[in-house]
């Protein structure tokens, strides 16, 4: 992250505003709970636009090896989501919630869990249940704010979710 932020002056459209932790105020007695619960989210890089987020992903792929999630700062106040729309909804829209557009590939259709985990896939991996594969970054970018309960993966591996874009290049370590 330090290398990415060091590019700030030379990075053109990439102008980070900070990390999400910089934007939170937490009552001191709850700080440890928030740090544990929102560990990954606290590292989100806050930017002003989708263009800045995509430039950050480009930089992570080409100049600074790493992976990050970029949170696009809303241009207008967020709209309160009614409880009926809070849960992920797929297929036909029931109980007032918006259904995802027809024809989107579901990532779970391309993943199989084994060793006794298959029956519990929904509970174990809610992100997998809520993930669709988009044809392009433009399609994913358009769908993400309209369906904030879902994750939209692009063919390049970028992930759009609500007002966030996650992408870059992973280091060689890991499972």
PDB file of C-alpha atoms in Angstrom:
ATOM      1  CA  UNK A   1       0.000   0.000   0.000  1.00  0.00           C
ATOM      2  CA  UNK A   2       2.865   2.370   0.794  1.00  0.00           C
ATOM      3  CA  UNK A   3       4.267   1.928  -2.724  1.00  0.00           C
ATOM      4  CA  UNK A   4       0.868   2.618  -4.260  1.00  0.00           C
ATOM      5  CA  UNK A   5       0.423   5.797  -2.235  1.00  0.00           C
ATOM      6  CA  UNK A   6       3.994   6.846  -3.065  1.00  0.00           C
ATOM      7  CA  UNK A   7       2.975   6.951  -6.748  1.00  0.00           C
ATOM      8  CA  UNK A   8       0.319   9.530  -5.937  1.00  0.00           C
ATOM      9  CA  UNK A   9       2.156  12.471  -7.528  1.00  0.00           C
ATOM     10  CA  UNK A  10       3.096  10.568 -10.696  1.00  0.00           C
ATOM     11  CA  UNK A  11      -0.076   8.550 -11.115  1.00  0.00           C
ATOM     12  CA  UNK A  12      -2.286  10.870 -13.205  1.00  0.00           C
ATOM     13  CA  UNK A  13      -5.932   9.947 -12.557  1.00  0.00           C
ATOM     14  CA  UNK A  14      -5.070   8.013  -9.400  1.00  0.00           C
ATOM     15  CA  UNK A  15      -5.540  10.397  -6.503  1.00  0.00           C
ATOM     16  CA  UNK A  16      -6.308   8.404  -3.332  1.00  0.00           C
ATOM     17  CA  UNK A  17      -8.087  10.192  -0.515  1.00  0.00           C
ATOM     18  CA  UNK A  18      -6.752   7.760   2.092  1.00  0.00           C
ATOM     19  CA  UNK A  19      -7.819   4.422   3.487  1.00  0.00           C
ATOM     20  CA  UNK A  20     -11.246   3.775   4.959  1.00  0.00           C
ATOM     21  CA  UNK A  21      -9.790   3.643   8.485  1.00  0.00           C
ATOM     22  CA  UNK A  22      -8.942   7.326   8.036  1.00  0.00           C
ATOM     23  CA  UNK A  23     -12.644   8.052   7.583  1.00  0.00           C
ATOM     24  CA  UNK A  24     -13.941   6.337  10.725  1.00  0.00           C
ATOM     25  CA  UNK A  25     -14.452   7.587  14.212  1.00  0.00           C
ATOM     26  CA  UNK A  26     -15.020   4.848  16.739  1.00  0.00           C
ATOM     27  CA  UNK A  27     -15.834   5.082  20.405  1.00  0.00           C
ATOM     28  CA  UNK A  28     -12.591   3.982  22.123  1.00  0.00           C
ATOM     29  CA  UNK A  29     -14.101   0.989  23.895  1.00  0.00           C
ATOM     30  CA  UNK A  30     -15.313  -0.439  20.538  1.00  0.00           C
ATOM     31  CA  UNK A  31     -12.088   0.110  18.577  1.00  0.00           C
ATOM     32  CA  UNK A  32     -10.783  -3.464  19.036  1.00  0.00           C
ATOM     33  CA  UNK A  33     -14.124  -4.925  17.923  1.00  0.00           C
ATOM     34  CA  UNK A  34     -14.307  -2.718  14.850  1.00  0.00           C
ATOM     35  CA  UNK A  35     -10.674  -3.431  13.946  1.00  0.00           C
ATOM     36  CA  UNK A  36     -11.303  -7.181  14.087  1.00  0.00           C
ATOM     37  CA  UNK A  37     -14.680  -7.177  12.364  1.00  0.00           C
ATOM     38  CA  UNK A  38     -13.766  -4.720   9.598  1.00  0.00           C
ATOM     39  CA  UNK A  39     -10.108  -5.707   9.207  1.00  0.00           C
ATOM     40  CA  UNK A  40     -10.201  -6.003   5.396  1.00  0.00           C
ATOM     41  CA  UNK A  41     -12.607  -3.130   4.882  1.00  0.00           C
ATOM     42  CA  UNK A  42     -10.460  -0.738   6.936  1.00  0.00           C
ATOM     43  CA  UNK A  43      -7.755  -1.143   4.281  1.00  0.00           C
ATOM     44  CA  UNK A  44     -10.016  -0.071   1.392  1.00  0.00           C
ATOM     45  CA  UNK A  45      -8.428   2.757  -0.595  1.00  0.00           C
ATOM     46  CA  UNK A  46     -10.880   5.652  -0.854  1.00  0.00           C
ATOM     47  CA  UNK A  47     -10.966   7.447  -4.218  1.00  0.00           C
ATOM     48  CA  UNK A  48     -13.243  10.065  -5.799  1.00  0.00           C
ATOM     49  CA  UNK A  49     -14.246   8.224  -8.987  1.00  0.00           C
ATOM     50  CA  UNK A  50     -14.465   4.910 -10.777  1.00  0.00           C
ATOM     51  CA  UNK A  51     -11.759   6.170 -13.138  1.00  0.00           C
ATOM     52  CA  UNK A  52      -9.418   6.685 -10.175  1.00  0.00           C
ATOM     53  CA  UNK A  53     -10.255   3.183  -8.890  1.00  0.00           C
ATOM     54  CA  UNK A  54      -9.525   1.626 -12.272  1.00  0.00           C
ATOM     55  CA  UNK A  55      -6.267   3.581 -12.534  1.00  0.00           C
ATOM     56  CA  UNK A  56      -5.315   2.220  -9.104  1.00  0.00           C
ATOM     57  CA  UNK A  57      -5.959  -1.330 -10.327  1.00  0.00           C
ATOM     58  CA  UNK A  58      -3.873  -0.615 -13.435  1.00  0.00           C
ATOM     59  CA  UNK A  59      -1.007   0.621 -11.271  1.00  0.00           C
ATOM     60  CA  UNK A  60      -1.208  -2.500  -9.090  1.00  0.00           C
ATOM     61  CA  UNK A  61      -0.942  -4.650 -12.189  1.00  0.00           C
ATOM     62  CA  UNK A  62       1.830  -2.770 -13.930  1.00  0.00           C
ATOM     63  CA  UNK A  63       3.970  -0.786 -11.491  1.00  0.00           C
ATOM     64  CA  UNK A  64       3.337  -1.961  -7.942  1.00  0.00           C
ATOM     65  CA  UNK A  65       2.571  -5.630  -7.381  1.00  0.00           C
ATOM     66  CA  UNK A  66      -0.304  -6.069  -5.011  1.00  0.00           C
ATOM     67  CA  UNK A  67      -4.045  -6.194  -4.628  1.00  0.00           C
ATOM     68  CA  UNK A  68      -6.414  -3.682  -3.094  1.00  0.00           C
ATOM     69  CA  UNK A  69     -10.064  -2.763  -2.844  1.00  0.00           C
ATOM     70  CA  UNK A  70     -10.985   0.747  -3.903  1.00  0.00           C
ATOM     71  CA  UNK A  71     -14.014   2.452  -2.386  1.00  0.00           C
ATOM     72  CA  UNK A  72     -15.506   5.142  -4.613  1.00  0.00           C
ATOM     73  CA  UNK A  73     -16.646   8.108  -2.559  1.00  0.00           C
ATOM     74  CA  UNK A  74     -20.361   8.698  -3.267  1.00  0.00           C
ATOM     75  CA  UNK A  75     -21.094  11.886  -5.204  1.00  0.00           C
ATOM     76  CA  UNK A  76     -24.468  12.288  -3.491  1.00  0.00           C
ATOM     77  CA  UNK A  77     -25.820  11.225  -0.103  1.00  0.00           C
ATOM     78  CA  UNK A  78     -26.515   7.480   0.042  1.00  0.00           C
ATOM     79  CA  UNK A  79     -30.101   6.342  -0.332  1.00  0.00           C
ATOM     80  CA  UNK A  80     -31.496   4.394   2.604  1.00  0.00           C
ATOM     81  CA  UNK A  81     -32.161   0.783   1.594  1.00  0.00           C
ATOM     82  CA  UNK A  82     -35.491  -0.580   2.813  1.00  0.00           C
ATOM     83  CA  UNK A  83     -35.228  -3.864   4.747  1.00  0.00           C
ATOM     84  CA  UNK A  84     -37.011  -5.787   1.955  1.00  0.00           C
ATOM     85  CA  UNK A  85     -34.101  -5.010  -0.394  1.00  0.00           C
ATOM     86  CA  UNK A  86     -31.330  -5.675   2.087  1.00  0.00           C
ATOM     87  CA  UNK A  87     -31.039  -9.418   1.416  1.00  0.00           C
ATOM     88  CA  UNK A  88     -29.519 -10.745  -1.804  1.00  0.00           C
ATOM     89  CA  UNK A  89     -32.201 -11.587  -4.322  1.00  0.00           C
ATOM     90  CA  UNK A  90     -31.651 -13.530  -7.514  1.00  0.00           C
ATOM     91  CA  UNK A  91     -34.005 -14.669 -10.234  1.00  0.00           C
ATOM     92  CA  UNK A  92     -37.588 -13.436 -10.001  1.00  0.00           C
ATOM     93  CA  UNK A  93     -38.033 -10.496  -7.676  1.00  0.00           C
ATOM     94  CA  UNK A  94     -39.949 -11.512  -4.590  1.00  0.00           C
ATOM     95  CA  UNK A  95     -41.180  -9.505  -1.618  1.00  0.00           C
ATOM     96  CA  UNK A  96     -40.433  -6.157  -3.284  1.00  0.00           C
ATOM     97  CA  UNK A  97     -36.712  -6.727  -3.858  1.00  0.00           C
ATOM     98  CA  UNK A  98     -35.067  -6.074  -7.221  1.00  0.00           C
ATOM     99  CA  UNK A  99     -34.083  -9.113  -9.213  1.00  0.00           C
ATOM    100  CA  UNK A 100     -30.797  -9.260 -11.082  1.00  0.00           C
ATOM    101  CA  UNK A 101     -31.044  -8.960 -14.856  1.00  0.00           C
ATOM    102  CA  UNK A 102     -31.613 -12.258 -16.657  1.00  0.00           C
ATOM    103  CA  UNK A 103     -28.731 -13.882 -18.484  1.00  0.00           C
ATOM    104  CA  UNK A 104     -25.918 -13.140 -16.025  1.00  0.00           C
ATOM    105  CA  UNK A 105     -23.706 -16.137 -15.273  1.00  0.00           C
ATOM    106  CA  UNK A 106     -23.581 -17.084 -11.594  1.00  0.00           C
ATOM    107  CA  UNK A 107     -20.105 -17.861 -10.285  1.00  0.00           C
ATOM    108  CA  UNK A 108     -21.463 -20.626  -8.045  1.00  0.00           C
ATOM    109  CA  UNK A 109     -22.421 -22.517 -11.202  1.00  0.00           C
ATOM    110  CA  UNK A 110     -18.690 -22.792 -11.983  1.00  0.00           C
ATOM    111  CA  UNK A 111     -17.486 -23.837  -8.540  1.00  0.00           C
ATOM    112  CA  UNK A 112     -17.981 -27.158  -6.830  1.00  0.00           C
ATOM    113  CA  UNK A 113     -17.330 -27.763  -3.176  1.00  0.00           C
ATOM    114  CA  UNK A 114     -16.222 -31.210  -2.094  1.00  0.00           C
ATOM    115  CA  UNK A 115     -15.346 -33.147   1.071  1.00  0.00           C
ATOM    116  CA  UNK A 116     -18.757 -32.702   2.660  1.00  0.00           C
ATOM    117  CA  UNK A 117     -18.941 -28.926   2.148  1.00  0.00           C
ATOM    118  CA  UNK A 118     -21.296 -28.945  -0.849  1.00  0.00           C
ATOM    119  CA  UNK A 119     -24.574 -28.926   1.129  1.00  0.00           C
ATOM    120  CA  UNK A 120     -23.416 -25.926   3.185  1.00  0.00           C
ATOM    121  CA  UNK A 121     -22.096 -23.776   0.294  1.00  0.00           C
ATOM    122  CA  UNK A 122     -24.747 -21.079   0.749  1.00  0.00           C
ATOM    123  CA  UNK A 123     -23.997 -20.580   4.440  1.00  0.00           C
ATOM    124  CA  UNK A 124     -20.229 -20.968   4.179  1.00  0.00           C
ATOM    125  CA  UNK A 125     -19.637 -18.753   1.166  1.00  0.00           C
ATOM    126  CA  UNK A 126     -22.298 -16.049   0.920  1.00  0.00           C
ATOM    127  CA  UNK A 127     -20.035 -14.049  -1.394  1.00  0.00           C
ATOM    128  CA  UNK A 128     -20.055 -16.962  -3.823  1.00  0.00           C
ATOM    129  CA  UNK A 129     -23.866 -17.094  -3.711  1.00  0.00           C
ATOM    130  CA  UNK A 130     -24.021 -13.366  -4.417  1.00  0.00           C
ATOM    131  CA  UNK A 131     -21.530 -13.326  -7.299  1.00  0.00           C
ATOM    132  CA  UNK A 132     -22.241 -12.915 -11.007  1.00  0.00           C
ATOM    133  CA  UNK A 133     -19.796 -12.907 -13.896  1.00  0.00           C
ATOM    134  CA  UNK A 134     -20.073  -9.817 -16.102  1.00  0.00           C
ATOM    135  CA  UNK A 135     -19.030  -9.669 -19.744  1.00  0.00           C
ATOM    136  CA  UNK A 136     -16.942  -6.534 -19.189  1.00  0.00           C
ATOM    137  CA  UNK A 137     -15.793  -3.990 -16.625  1.00  0.00           C
ATOM    138  CA  UNK A 138     -18.286  -1.502 -18.066  1.00  0.00           C
ATOM    139  CA  UNK A 139     -21.184  -3.899 -17.479  1.00  0.00           C
ATOM    140  CA  UNK A 140     -19.991  -4.728 -13.941  1.00  0.00           C
ATOM    141  CA  UNK A 141     -19.466  -1.044 -13.166  1.00  0.00           C
ATOM    142  CA  UNK A 142     -23.028  -0.234 -14.266  1.00  0.00           C
ATOM    143  CA  UNK A 143     -24.601  -3.129 -12.345  1.00  0.00           C
ATOM    144  CA  UNK A 144     -22.724  -2.749  -9.033  1.00  0.00           C
ATOM    145  CA  UNK A 145     -24.444   0.409  -7.739  1.00  0.00           C
ATOM    146  CA  UNK A 146     -27.848  -0.777  -8.980  1.00  0.00           C
ATOM    147  CA  UNK A 147     -27.519  -4.147  -7.177  1.00  0.00           C
ATOM    148  CA  UNK A 148     -25.365  -3.422  -4.098  1.00  0.00           C
ATOM    149  CA  UNK A 149     -26.140  -6.852  -2.600  1.00  0.00           C
ATOM    150  CA  UNK A 150     -24.279  -8.614  -5.425  1.00  0.00           C
ATOM    151  CA  UNK A 151     -20.653  -8.981  -6.525  1.00  0.00           C
ATOM    152  CA  UNK A 152     -19.790  -8.646 -10.230  1.00  0.00           C
ATOM    153  CA  UNK A 153     -16.577 -10.229 -11.518  1.00  0.00           C
ATOM    154  CA  UNK A 154     -15.022  -9.192 -14.821  1.00  0.00           C
ATOM    155  CA  UNK A 155     -13.071 -11.473 -17.154  1.00  0.00           C
ATOM    156  CA  UNK A 156      -9.882  -9.760 -15.872  1.00  0.00           C
ATOM    157  CA  UNK A 157     -10.676 -10.672 -12.255  1.00  0.00           C
ATOM    158  CA  UNK A 158     -11.783  -7.220 -11.092  1.00  0.00           C
ATOM    159  CA  UNK A 159     -14.650  -7.338  -8.610  1.00  0.00           C
ATOM    160  CA  UNK A 160     -17.287  -4.596  -8.486  1.00  0.00           C
ATOM    161  CA  UNK A 161     -19.523  -4.554  -5.397  1.00  0.00           C
ATOM    162  CA  UNK A 162     -21.732  -1.579  -4.548  1.00  0.00           C
ATOM    163  CA  UNK A 163     -19.334   1.363  -4.526  1.00  0.00           C
ATOM    164  CA  UNK A 164     -16.168  -0.750  -4.416  1.00  0.00           C
ATOM    165  CA  UNK A 165     -13.753  -2.098  -7.016  1.00  0.00           C
ATOM    166  CA  UNK A 166     -11.228  -4.774  -6.032  1.00  0.00           C
ATOM    167  CA  UNK A 167      -8.434  -5.688  -8.391  1.00  0.00           C
ATOM    168  CA  UNK A 168      -4.727  -5.794  -9.044  1.00  0.00           C
ATOM    169  CA  UNK A 169      -2.199  -8.601  -9.102  1.00  0.00           C
ATOM    170  CA  UNK A 170      -1.711 -11.023  -6.250  1.00  0.00           C
ATOM    171  CA  UNK A 171       1.727 -11.826  -4.929  1.00  0.00           C
ATOM    172  CA  UNK A 172       2.967 -15.345  -5.663  1.00  0.00           C
ATOM    173  CA  UNK A 173       2.187 -16.641  -2.147  1.00  0.00           C
ATOM    174  CA  UNK A 174      -1.073 -18.101  -0.917  1.00  0.00           C
ATOM    175  CA  UNK A 175      -3.258 -21.160  -1.427  1.00  0.00           C
TER     176      UNK A 175
END
